[in-house]
Amino acid sequence: MSGSPRERDRPWLMRTYAGHSTAEASNELYRRNLAKGQTGLSVAFDLPTQTGYDPDHILARGEVGRVGVPVSHLGDMRRLFQDIPLEQMNTSMTINATAMWLLALYQVVAEEQGIEGEALSTLQGTTQNDIVKEYLSRGTHVFPPGPSLRLTTDMIAYTVNHIPKWNPINICSYHLQEAGATPVQEIAYAMSTAIAVLDAVFDSGQVPEDRKGDVVARISFFVNAGVRFIEEMCKMRAFGRIWDRITRERYGIKNPKQRRFRYGVQVNSLGLTEAQPENNVQRIVLEMLAVTLSKDARARAVQLPAWNEALGLPRPWDQQWSLRIQQVLAHESDLLEYEDIFAGSHVIEAKVAALVEETETEIERIQGMGGAMSAVESGYLKAQLVASHAERRARIEAGQEKIVGVNCYEGTEPNPLTADLDTAIMTVDPANEARVVSALHHWREQRDTARAEEALSRLRKAAAGTENLMTATLECARAGVTTGEWSWALRDVFGEFRAPTGVGGAPLAVAAEAGSLLASVREKVEKTAAELGGGRLRLLVGKPGLDGHSNGAEQIAVRARDAGFEVVYQGIRLTPEQIVSAAVAEDVHCVGLSILSGSHAELVPDVLERLRAAGAQDIPVIVGGIIPAADAAALRSAGVAAVFTPKDFGITEIIGRIVDEIRTANTLPALEVPV
């Protein structure tokens, strides 16, 4: 077709989720990424920052700077954005329980850059600030549901009035999919969260009736795009249709622009494979197409994982490759020149309609329970996710759901990308943590202690009352208060919360039918228990440190239960001391540790040493997680019985290996039961 070229749409915001080691190192990485054509920043904070601990807290050990940047106070935030003009940035911050604190630090840094008063209205960005999905899937919650909802409500009311271009919440279904959610569950749980948040904001009386549309217009979403391309694209169309209905009918928003479904996306990280990791590149591309090809359901911002995330921390080159994938699609292809290419498709419309109908039924069920917060506290939502995840894992293990290179087409040529595994990922210097802790102590020594204490006292008083907490939080930021001190002041008033694990309520996912693999493992479990004196084999599943990605631990716990084990699982965020105390008190036969954050090198040897000190050195310890080969070898040398990584996808086989290790530790002969 000849003629003048079509007018192109503006591309989506292109981000790279990044941050590690220190504010200085992360600042350098951000400036390099921006120079490569990245059009927005996406800040990854480390787990102590996300969960409200300073780097010198016992639970922060081994976690500082691992999965993101440590930000302990205003000085760190100032250094993180040095020489980056915030009035020109669109900054996304993946932060939830401590979102108010990090936004306050960001605002004060902006003020120091000269963006004050009315000029704050130019600040653009997003704080994730979705605590519900933390209770369900990611585990960086701190406070109980009620106070957490108050923090979110206060932030939304503050930003609408003072930083009107800011997205104060990014309702996040991303991690729900990783925790096992079906598309229907993903939409329903995210929409139920949105209803809970908006109801709380409007019930608080902090927003006048004529500003309700402004609040709704700043609600954004963050979703996951998996490899089932058609289903994912239809999911996004269903999301938009349901959001339009809810905002129009429940909240009376008449302006269609304010009802628009605004979302950013990261494609599926936990779906990336350690086996044949080069296949992850085409997975990432296909998943990106699901949220960009359809103009009427196109993401506003996209960030892509790197091909090697199942191996460890990506290098700058790996992140550049993912950025270039976006740029090729946006600038070389003709994607942005056309109207929606799926409009009028009978196949797409039928799938969207089915998703909408099923989702609205589930939303009504949750509302009937009292809404999202009640469904969290009752354990309903978590149990549903654990069950869905168990069903999916069973389909993969049975070969019904195929993953290339994992359960089919496993033969491979030598991979030049991973020929030297030690250089195929980036590692964080183990000495980094000590430097960060030292800098924190220096900050505390140099600040005005009296002002900091006065600010914390005011924060506690505000928390005990009803005033908006943002004003007191901003004063804490200016006074040099630390992340841990801000969080502990609120813990003093609000308390802490341990979310339901969902394991006890999960139904049987794999039947132990005669001749099946699970039946064989059950036989091994029963014989071993009998040889050890009766009763049942007991397995402790432990999550040391701050890593809240509990999906793997939950699936091991459920399958071990189905195989005949008595399972001790107390949830996330435990110290090595607590894990060992539980192992001794429960007289377990094996300890299984799950760590995805990279803190295994610090925490696993500590567990081993404490077991020896308790006289329980004969209890075998197994470890699972994202663990580089060199680290796995070091753990085995230290006394770990077995190490499992994402390539070990057969959970029933893992349970069989656990029985083998129990037999070895108790000098029992190998059983001739096929596993």
XYZ file of C-alpha atoms in Angstrom:
675
model
C 0.000 0.000 0.000
C 1.515 3.330 -1.050
C 1.024 6.757 0.474
C 2.234 8.669 3.495
C 3.320 6.652 6.527
C 0.742 6.122 9.253
C 1.004 8.171 12.424
C 2.604 6.054 15.132
C 1.330 5.785 18.697
C 3.698 6.809 21.446
C 5.505 3.745 22.871
C 4.839 2.518 26.376
C 7.238 3.435 29.190
C 10.264 1.137 29.023
C 11.746 0.170 32.348
C 14.284 -2.229 33.796
C 13.694 -3.480 37.346
C 17.042 -2.726 38.933
C 18.952 -2.046 42.125
C 21.604 -3.867 44.137
C 24.448 -3.572 46.654
C 24.389 0.135 47.564
C 22.726 3.413 46.627
C 25.952 4.448 44.863
C 26.137 1.294 42.718
C 22.433 1.477 41.871
C 22.662 5.164 40.927
C 25.412 4.333 38.448
C 23.286 1.507 37.014
C 20.241 3.799 36.627
C 22.210 6.480 34.811
C 23.690 3.883 32.446
C 20.240 2.415 31.728
C 18.765 5.850 31.038
C 21.627 6.544 28.634
C 20.718 3.318 26.780
C 17.205 4.594 26.055
C 15.252 3.423 29.079
C 12.362 5.866 29.549
C 11.420 5.223 33.181
C 13.038 4.008 36.386
C 11.931 0.908 38.294
C 13.560 0.661 41.711
C 14.155 -2.724 43.310
C 14.650 -2.397 47.080
C 16.367 -5.055 49.144
C 14.346 -7.186 51.541
C 15.286 -5.351 54.769
C 14.047 -2.098 53.229
C 10.844 -3.788 52.044
C 10.116 -5.351 55.427
C 11.089 -2.435 57.640
C 14.421 -3.521 59.087
C 17.691 -1.655 59.258
C 20.723 -3.469 57.813
C 22.107 -4.230 61.289
C 18.989 -6.162 62.425
C 19.487 -9.918 62.908
C 16.855 -10.758 60.264
C 18.672 -8.587 57.705
C 21.809 -10.736 57.880
C 22.696 -12.065 54.447
C 19.913 -10.052 52.784
C 21.443 -6.555 52.523
C 21.716 -5.405 48.910
C 20.893 -8.862 47.531
C 17.648 -8.472 45.600
C 17.638 -4.690 45.491
C 19.132 -1.503 46.867
C 19.248 -0.844 50.637
C 17.655 2.496 51.560
C 17.943 3.100 55.285
C 17.453 6.881 55.484
C 17.320 10.158 53.580
C 21.043 10.046 52.814
C 20.649 6.774 50.927
C 17.679 8.075 48.910
C 19.570 11.281 48.143
C 22.532 9.274 46.849
C 20.293 6.889 44.897
C 18.968 9.733 42.722
C 22.069 11.918 42.597
C 22.391 13.658 39.196
C 18.988 12.266 38.118
C 16.464 15.140 37.728
C 13.313 13.841 39.370
C 11.017 16.327 37.614
C 11.932 14.553 34.348
C 11.559 11.004 35.692
C 8.695 8.551 35.871
C 9.832 6.431 38.812
C 8.244 3.150 39.833
C 9.094 1.888 43.315
C 8.310 -1.734 44.154
C 7.558 -1.166 47.811
C 4.511 -2.134 49.870
C 4.525 -2.304 53.674
C 6.986 0.609 53.858
C 5.595 2.466 50.809
C 4.649 5.591 52.758
C 8.169 5.838 54.136
C 9.885 5.510 50.757
C 7.516 8.006 49.127
C 8.307 10.483 51.928
C 12.046 10.031 51.327
C 11.499 10.501 47.571
C 9.491 13.688 48.121
C 12.137 15.168 50.426
C 14.881 14.411 47.882
C 12.729 16.107 45.226
C 12.385 19.137 47.516
C 16.156 19.218 47.900
C 16.370 19.303 44.090
C 14.159 22.416 44.141
C 10.809 20.709 43.446
C 8.711 22.241 46.234
C 5.142 23.340 46.905
C 3.135 23.588 43.692
C 6.065 22.097 41.779
C 5.447 18.737 43.515
C 2.550 18.353 41.094
C 5.145 17.601 38.384
C 6.398 14.448 40.109
C 5.359 11.317 38.226
C 5.702 7.726 39.290
C 4.195 4.836 41.165
C 4.468 3.201 44.560
C 3.276 -0.416 44.432
C 1.684 -0.220 47.896
C -0.513 -3.336 47.514
C -0.363 -5.131 50.838
C -3.019 -7.757 50.064
C -0.833 -9.609 47.579
C 2.000 -9.534 50.148
C -0.180 -11.549 52.516
C -0.955 -13.964 49.687
C 2.202 -14.409 47.661
C 5.287 -12.307 48.229
C 5.561 -12.036 51.982
C 6.915 -8.524 52.622
C 4.003 -7.535 54.853
C 4.670 -6.050 58.297
C 1.461 -4.784 59.880
C -2.013 -6.369 60.254
C -4.601 -5.799 57.507
C -6.460 -2.943 59.261
C -3.452 -0.685 59.908
C -1.979 -1.599 56.516
C -5.171 -0.422 54.819
C -4.971 2.796 56.827
C -1.427 3.467 55.590
C -2.574 2.905 52.015
C -5.645 5.122 52.503
C -3.599 7.959 53.999
C -1.092 7.779 51.136
C -3.780 7.899 48.468
C -5.514 10.863 50.104
C -2.186 12.694 50.460
C -0.999 12.159 46.890
C -4.320 13.139 45.302
C -4.092 16.462 47.134
C -0.335 17.119 46.948
C 1.269 14.961 44.197
C -1.653 14.585 41.771
C 0.317 12.897 38.952
C 1.610 10.171 41.268
C 0.073 6.679 41.257
C -0.149 5.981 45.015
C -1.016 2.315 44.537
C -0.191 -0.262 41.918
C -2.663 -3.062 42.624
C -0.540 -6.023 41.845
C -1.791 -9.299 40.443
C 1.710 -10.107 39.170
C 2.722 -12.201 42.164
C -0.679 -13.855 42.379
C -0.023 -15.579 39.054
C 3.395 -16.707 40.288
C 1.674 -18.103 43.388
C -0.629 -20.202 41.218
C -3.540 -17.914 40.346
C -5.624 -18.770 37.302
C -6.578 -15.795 35.089
C -9.974 -15.667 36.815
C -8.376 -15.635 40.275
C -5.812 -13.061 39.173
C -8.484 -10.602 37.977
C -10.930 -11.331 40.810
C -8.406 -10.963 43.635
C -6.925 -7.765 42.156
C -10.373 -6.218 41.640
C -11.442 -7.232 45.147
C -8.332 -5.505 46.492
C -9.185 -2.381 44.489
C -12.721 -2.368 45.904
C -11.387 -2.711 49.463
C -8.933 0.153 48.933
C -11.386 2.530 47.260
C -14.094 1.811 49.840
C -11.596 2.603 52.624
C -10.438 5.839 50.964
C -13.962 7.121 50.408
C -15.124 6.008 53.875
C -12.187 7.865 55.497
C -13.718 11.250 54.699
C -10.359 12.555 53.471
C -11.518 13.001 49.867
C -14.486 15.236 48.963
C -17.239 13.803 46.787
C -16.234 15.862 43.767
C -12.669 14.421 43.860
C -13.663 10.750 43.714
C -12.898 10.621 40.002
C -9.385 11.971 40.664
C -8.760 9.115 43.097
C -10.014 6.443 40.700
C -7.942 7.949 37.868
C -4.716 7.428 39.877
C -5.362 3.760 40.688
C -2.997 1.700 38.564
C -2.395 -2.024 38.242
C 0.684 -4.208 37.816
C 0.114 -7.522 36.102
C 1.915 -10.659 35.045
C 1.978 -11.897 31.460
C 2.568 -15.625 31.148
C 3.394 -17.647 28.078
C -0.221 -18.577 27.195
C -0.414 -15.705 24.734
C -4.114 -15.696 23.748
C -5.327 -16.250 27.306
C -3.107 -13.481 28.668
C -4.204 -10.975 26.038
C -7.872 -11.806 26.688
C -7.210 -11.465 30.412
C -6.107 -7.867 29.887
C -9.238 -7.063 27.871
C -11.383 -8.629 30.619
C -9.509 -6.631 33.270
C -10.366 -3.388 31.463
C -14.009 -4.308 30.945
C -14.574 -5.236 34.603
C -12.731 -2.148 35.906
C -14.874 0.104 33.723
C -18.037 -1.488 35.118
C -16.945 -1.341 38.775
C -15.830 2.302 38.614
C -18.998 3.343 36.753
C -21.575 1.356 38.740
C -20.076 1.121 42.244
C -18.396 4.543 42.425
C -20.421 6.575 39.922
C -17.422 7.768 37.887
C -18.859 9.339 34.724
C -15.670 10.447 32.954
C -14.461 7.526 30.768
C -10.855 8.785 30.968
C -10.948 8.417 34.756
C -12.340 4.888 34.365
C -9.558 3.774 32.041
C -7.725 0.608 33.147
C -4.106 1.738 33.532
C -1.552 -0.975 33.968
C 2.119 -1.787 33.826
C 3.527 -5.237 33.353
C 6.500 -7.407 34.040
C 6.409 -10.680 32.208
C 6.699 -13.890 34.181
C 10.017 -14.233 36.041
C 9.324 -17.425 37.987
C 8.243 -19.096 34.744
C 11.780 -18.755 33.405
C 13.788 -21.966 33.414
C 17.227 -22.890 34.644
C 17.328 -25.753 32.114
C 18.120 -24.457 28.593
C 17.876 -20.842 29.787
C 18.318 -19.550 26.233
C 14.662 -20.557 25.696
C 13.707 -17.804 28.125
C 14.381 -15.167 25.467
C 11.550 -16.330 23.232
C 9.314 -16.782 26.280
C 9.949 -13.150 27.257
C 9.185 -11.915 23.729
C 5.947 -13.899 23.461
C 4.797 -12.727 26.891
C 5.556 -9.109 25.983
C 3.456 -9.411 22.803
C 0.442 -10.425 24.913
C 0.401 -6.964 26.536
C 1.476 -4.818 23.577
C -0.148 -6.201 20.393
C -3.700 -5.239 21.344
C -4.011 -1.438 21.227
C -7.209 -1.389 23.298
C -5.538 -3.376 26.090
C -1.934 -2.195 25.802
C 0.280 -1.764 28.855
C 1.319 1.768 29.836
C 4.686 0.538 31.078
C 6.666 -2.649 30.481
C 9.660 -4.146 32.226
C 11.145 -7.435 31.128
C 13.168 -9.899 33.185
C 16.495 -11.152 31.890
C 17.079 -14.560 30.307
C 19.259 -15.734 33.217
C 17.121 -14.811 36.239
C 16.575 -18.473 37.124
C 20.362 -18.739 37.489
C 21.005 -15.688 39.637
C 21.265 -11.892 39.507
C 21.349 -10.532 35.927
C 24.326 -8.501 34.750
C 23.936 -5.034 33.136
C 24.411 -6.676 29.701
C 21.539 -9.082 30.375
C 19.272 -6.183 31.354
C 20.350 -4.297 28.233
C 19.295 -7.277 26.097
C 15.809 -7.151 27.649
C 15.581 -3.397 27.045
C 16.603 -3.894 23.409
C 13.795 -6.466 22.981
C 11.308 -3.717 23.819
C 13.015 -1.157 21.625
C 13.081 -3.417 18.559
C 9.355 -4.079 18.882
C 8.449 -0.416 19.454
C 10.771 1.220 16.921
C 11.515 -1.337 14.183
C 8.145 -3.055 13.813
C 4.910 -1.467 12.587
C 3.014 -2.433 15.747
C 2.277 1.150 16.787
C 0.841 2.166 13.395
C -2.464 0.260 13.604
C -5.742 0.274 15.468
C -6.575 -2.762 17.595
C -5.926 -5.769 15.382
C -8.111 -8.089 17.487
C -11.274 -6.004 17.338
C -14.118 -8.076 15.918
C -12.510 -11.463 16.535
C -15.195 -13.983 17.556
C -12.559 -16.156 19.270
C -11.188 -13.303 21.357
C -14.625 -11.949 22.246
C -15.877 -15.358 23.399
C -12.832 -15.902 25.603
C -13.072 -12.415 27.115
C -16.784 -12.843 27.823
C -16.152 -16.160 29.580
C -13.389 -14.647 31.728
C -15.603 -11.704 32.674
C -18.496 -13.954 33.701
C -16.376 -16.318 35.812
C -14.457 -13.446 37.395
C -17.553 -11.529 38.416
C -18.896 -14.664 40.091
C -15.674 -14.961 42.129
C -15.715 -11.249 43.016
C -19.273 -11.671 44.339
C -18.138 -14.674 46.408
C -15.337 -12.607 47.999
C -17.666 -9.666 48.642
C -20.035 -12.101 50.329
C -17.235 -13.003 52.749
C -16.840 -9.358 53.714
C -14.354 -8.339 51.025
C -10.680 -8.909 50.297
C -9.368 -8.193 53.807
C -11.774 -10.691 55.399
C -10.889 -13.271 52.751
C -7.196 -12.794 53.605
C -7.697 -13.171 57.346
C -9.901 -16.254 56.958
C -7.233 -17.929 54.824
C -9.625 -18.434 51.877
C -7.588 -16.569 49.263
C -4.275 -18.157 50.261
C -5.703 -21.685 50.322
C -7.182 -21.171 46.848
C -3.818 -20.057 45.471
C -1.905 -22.941 47.064
C -4.434 -25.387 45.634
C -4.274 -23.859 42.121
C -0.500 -23.926 42.215
C -0.460 -27.549 43.336
C -2.761 -28.492 40.459
C -0.527 -26.724 37.946
C 2.609 -28.403 39.312
C 0.865 -31.769 39.059
C 0.031 -31.100 35.387
C 3.670 -30.225 34.659
C 4.974 -33.329 36.419
C 2.476 -35.506 34.547
C 3.581 -33.996 31.239
C 0.123 -32.571 30.548
C 1.543 -29.039 30.605
C 4.735 -28.943 28.579
C 7.788 -26.793 29.290
C 10.402 -27.064 26.551
C 13.758 -28.151 27.896
C 12.273 -29.143 31.260
C 9.771 -31.952 30.748
C 10.112 -32.346 26.976
C 12.854 -31.840 24.365
C 15.468 -32.032 27.082
C 18.399 -32.906 24.816
C 20.650 -29.928 24.184
C 23.887 -28.770 22.630
C 26.476 -27.197 24.941
C 25.343 -23.666 25.783
C 27.967 -20.943 25.176
C 25.928 -18.494 27.281
C 26.419 -20.625 30.387
C 29.767 -22.231 29.595
C 31.208 -20.346 32.568
C 28.369 -20.217 35.084
C 30.346 -18.090 37.506
C 30.494 -15.232 34.988
C 26.990 -15.767 33.492
C 25.403 -13.920 36.422
C 26.322 -10.997 38.663
C 27.289 -11.619 42.268
C 27.046 -9.201 45.184
C 30.278 -8.763 47.129
C 29.796 -10.491 50.533
C 31.711 -7.613 52.143
C 29.061 -5.167 50.924
C 26.804 -5.779 53.928
C 29.450 -4.733 56.448
C 30.057 -1.496 54.536
C 26.329 -0.690 54.481
C 26.009 -1.382 58.213
C 29.031 0.822 58.950
C 27.549 3.661 56.894
C 24.257 3.297 58.798
C 26.031 3.619 62.149
C 27.849 6.724 60.888
C 24.520 8.253 59.819
C 23.017 7.682 63.261
C 26.049 9.250 64.934
C 25.987 12.380 62.745
C 22.265 13.199 62.843
C 20.361 15.354 65.336
C 19.264 12.559 67.681
C 16.841 14.724 69.651
C 15.017 15.767 66.464
C 14.816 12.154 65.294
C 13.398 10.984 68.642
C 10.862 13.811 68.668
C 9.743 12.903 65.120
C 9.305 9.249 66.098
C 7.306 10.237 69.174
C 5.018 12.319 66.972
C 4.623 9.392 64.562
C 3.568 7.044 67.383
C 1.059 9.603 68.635
C -0.378 10.056 65.135
C -0.628 6.281 64.655
C -2.497 5.926 67.934
C -4.963 8.578 66.757
C -6.716 9.165 63.452
C -4.721 11.866 61.649
C -3.166 11.240 58.238
C 0.232 9.617 58.866
C 2.007 11.193 55.899
C 2.796 14.495 57.648
C 4.481 12.769 60.592
C 6.303 10.439 58.196
C 7.695 13.370 56.187
C 9.044 14.898 59.406
C 10.709 11.564 60.250
C 12.374 11.580 56.823
C 13.680 15.124 57.273
C 14.847 14.365 60.822
C 17.142 11.519 59.730
C 15.019 8.661 61.094
C 15.952 5.242 59.669
C 13.745 2.722 57.880
C 13.844 0.348 60.840
C 13.047 3.084 63.345
C 10.013 4.286 61.341
C 8.722 0.717 61.076
C 9.310 -0.153 64.723
C 7.482 2.991 65.846
C 4.447 1.761 63.910
C 4.943 -1.839 65.096
C 4.749 -0.492 68.658
C 1.256 0.819 67.904
C -0.092 -1.549 65.247
C 1.654 -4.827 66.081
C 2.886 -7.319 63.467
C 1.061 -9.906 61.368
C 1.787 -13.470 60.303
C -0.305 -14.327 57.265
C -2.029 -17.730 56.874
C 0.167 -20.255 55.019
C -2.665 -21.922 53.118
C -0.962 -25.311 53.444
C -3.420 -26.916 55.848
C -6.426 -26.067 53.713
C -4.964 -27.158 50.378
C -6.743 -30.221 48.927
C -4.983 -33.295 47.561
C -3.381 -32.381 44.202
C -1.826 -35.717 43.208
C -3.552 -39.019 43.897
C -1.437 -41.872 45.252
C -2.979 -44.395 42.873
C -1.560 -47.935 42.741
C 1.585 -47.975 40.640
C 1.959 -44.185 40.681
C 5.123 -42.367 41.688
C 3.449 -40.893 44.746
C 2.286 -44.352 45.835
C 5.902 -45.558 45.655
C 7.086 -42.613 47.727
C 4.322 -43.186 50.288
C 5.540 -46.760 50.601
C 9.095 -45.522 51.221
C 7.821 -43.051 53.830
C 5.815 -45.726 55.685
C 8.625 -48.317 55.652
C 11.178 -45.784 56.841
C 8.919 -44.559 59.641
C 8.368 -48.153 60.787
C 12.104 -48.900 60.793
C 12.732 -45.781 62.867
C 10.334 -46.896 65.576
C 6.840 -46.092 64.427
C 4.909 -42.872 64.221
C 5.267 -40.690 61.127
C 8.269 -39.133 59.461
C 8.462 -35.455 60.359
C 9.738 -32.785 57.956
C 10.361 -29.184 58.981
C 10.060 -26.760 56.074
C 11.813 -23.499 56.993
C 12.061 -20.052 55.389
C 15.079 -18.361 57.016
C 15.754 -14.667 56.524
C 13.435 -12.226 54.791
C 12.677 -14.026 51.526
C 8.886 -14.161 51.336
C 8.562 -16.075 48.051
C 7.001 -19.081 49.725
C 5.473 -20.841 46.696
C 8.126 -23.562 46.502
C 8.147 -24.173 50.244
C 4.355 -24.460 50.277
C 4.336 -26.959 47.409
C 6.980 -29.128 49.115
C 4.954 -28.980 52.341
C 1.705 -29.993 50.611
C 3.281 -32.853 48.631
C 5.172 -34.145 51.675
C 1.890 -34.179 53.582
C 0.243 -36.108 50.728
C 3.158 -38.571 50.804
C 2.531 -39.372 54.476
C 4.888 -36.953 56.261
C 3.920 -34.928 59.281
C 4.935 -31.439 58.115
C 6.036 -28.600 60.372
C 5.713 -25.305 58.447
C 5.488 -22.044 60.361
C 5.575 -19.680 57.395
C 8.118 -17.078 56.387
C 10.666 -14.805 58.037
C 12.349 -16.964 60.652
C 15.817 -16.712 62.159
C 18.148 -19.736 62.037
C 17.756 -19.919 65.827
C 13.949 -20.209 65.544
C 14.223 -22.899 62.860
C 16.646 -25.000 64.889
C 14.560 -24.598 68.056
C 11.497 -25.864 66.175
C 13.465 -28.762 64.660
C 14.630 -29.897 68.086
C 11.270 -29.339 69.814
C 9.362 -31.234 67.106
C 12.023 -33.993 66.923
C 11.985 -33.834 63.113
C 13.733 -36.288 60.808
C 14.757 -33.673 58.213
C 15.042 -29.888 57.857
C 14.249 -28.363 54.452
C 15.277 -24.755 53.869
C 13.900 -22.619 51.024
C 15.737 -19.426 49.977
C 15.374 -17.505 46.721
C 16.948 -14.193 47.753
C 20.617 -15.201 47.618
C 21.144 -15.230 51.405
C 21.806 -18.999 51.479
C 25.575 -18.576 51.876
C 25.035 -16.734 55.181
C 21.984 -18.451 56.634
C 22.371 -22.148 55.778
C 25.777 -22.593 57.502
C 24.310 -20.845 60.545
C 21.476 -23.407 60.703
C 24.003 -26.262 60.374
C 26.176 -24.839 63.156
C 23.204 -24.359 65.482
C 22.016 -27.941 64.873
C 25.503 -29.200 65.824
C 25.483 -27.034 68.956
C 22.065 -28.468 69.895
C 23.361 -32.024 69.467
C 21.122 -32.526 66.435
C 23.843 -32.753 63.802
C 22.406 -36.068 62.559
C 19.262 -34.360 61.205
C 19.834 -34.040 57.448
C 19.423 -30.550 55.993
C 18.295 -30.025 52.397
C 18.160 -26.666 50.607
C 16.112 -25.395 47.684
C 16.201 -22.103 45.807
C 17.992 -20.058 43.177
C 21.489 -21.257 44.053
C 24.452 -20.982 41.650
C 26.446 -24.173 41.053
C 29.508 -22.951 42.959
C 27.371 -22.074 45.978
C 25.620 -25.455 45.821
C 28.984 -27.207 45.951
C 30.026 -25.076 48.935
C 26.788 -25.889 50.783
C 27.259 -29.618 50.228
C 30.839 -29.324 51.515
C 29.507 -27.563 54.617
C 27.254 -30.529 55.372
C 24.030 -29.976 53.394
C 22.655 -33.335 52.286
C 21.101 -32.175 49.001
C 20.550 -28.967 47.022
C 17.574 -28.448 44.705
C 17.260 -25.627 42.158
C 14.530 -24.661 39.632
C 15.652 -27.431 37.248
C 14.413 -29.980 39.810
C 10.750 -29.521 38.962
C 9.516 -32.977 40.047
C 8.231 -32.414 43.575
C 7.360 -36.057 44.182
C 10.903 -37.034 43.191
C 12.233 -34.436 45.644
C 10.134 -35.955 48.438
C 11.591 -39.361 47.520
C 15.108 -37.897 47.766
C 14.267 -36.490 51.196
C 13.347 -40.004 52.371
C 16.645 -41.306 50.957
C 18.579 -38.668 52.916
C 16.698 -39.560 56.112
C 17.622 -43.220 55.601
C 21.264 -42.353 54.940
C 21.460 -40.143 58.025
C 20.039 -42.963 60.144
C 22.316 -45.643 58.545
C 19.366 -47.515 57.057
C 19.966 -49.491 53.858
C 18.673 -48.119 50.567
C 15.155 -49.219 49.684
C 14.478 -50.927 46.379
C 11.353 -48.859 45.817
C 11.491 -47.192 42.395
C 11.450 -43.388 42.502
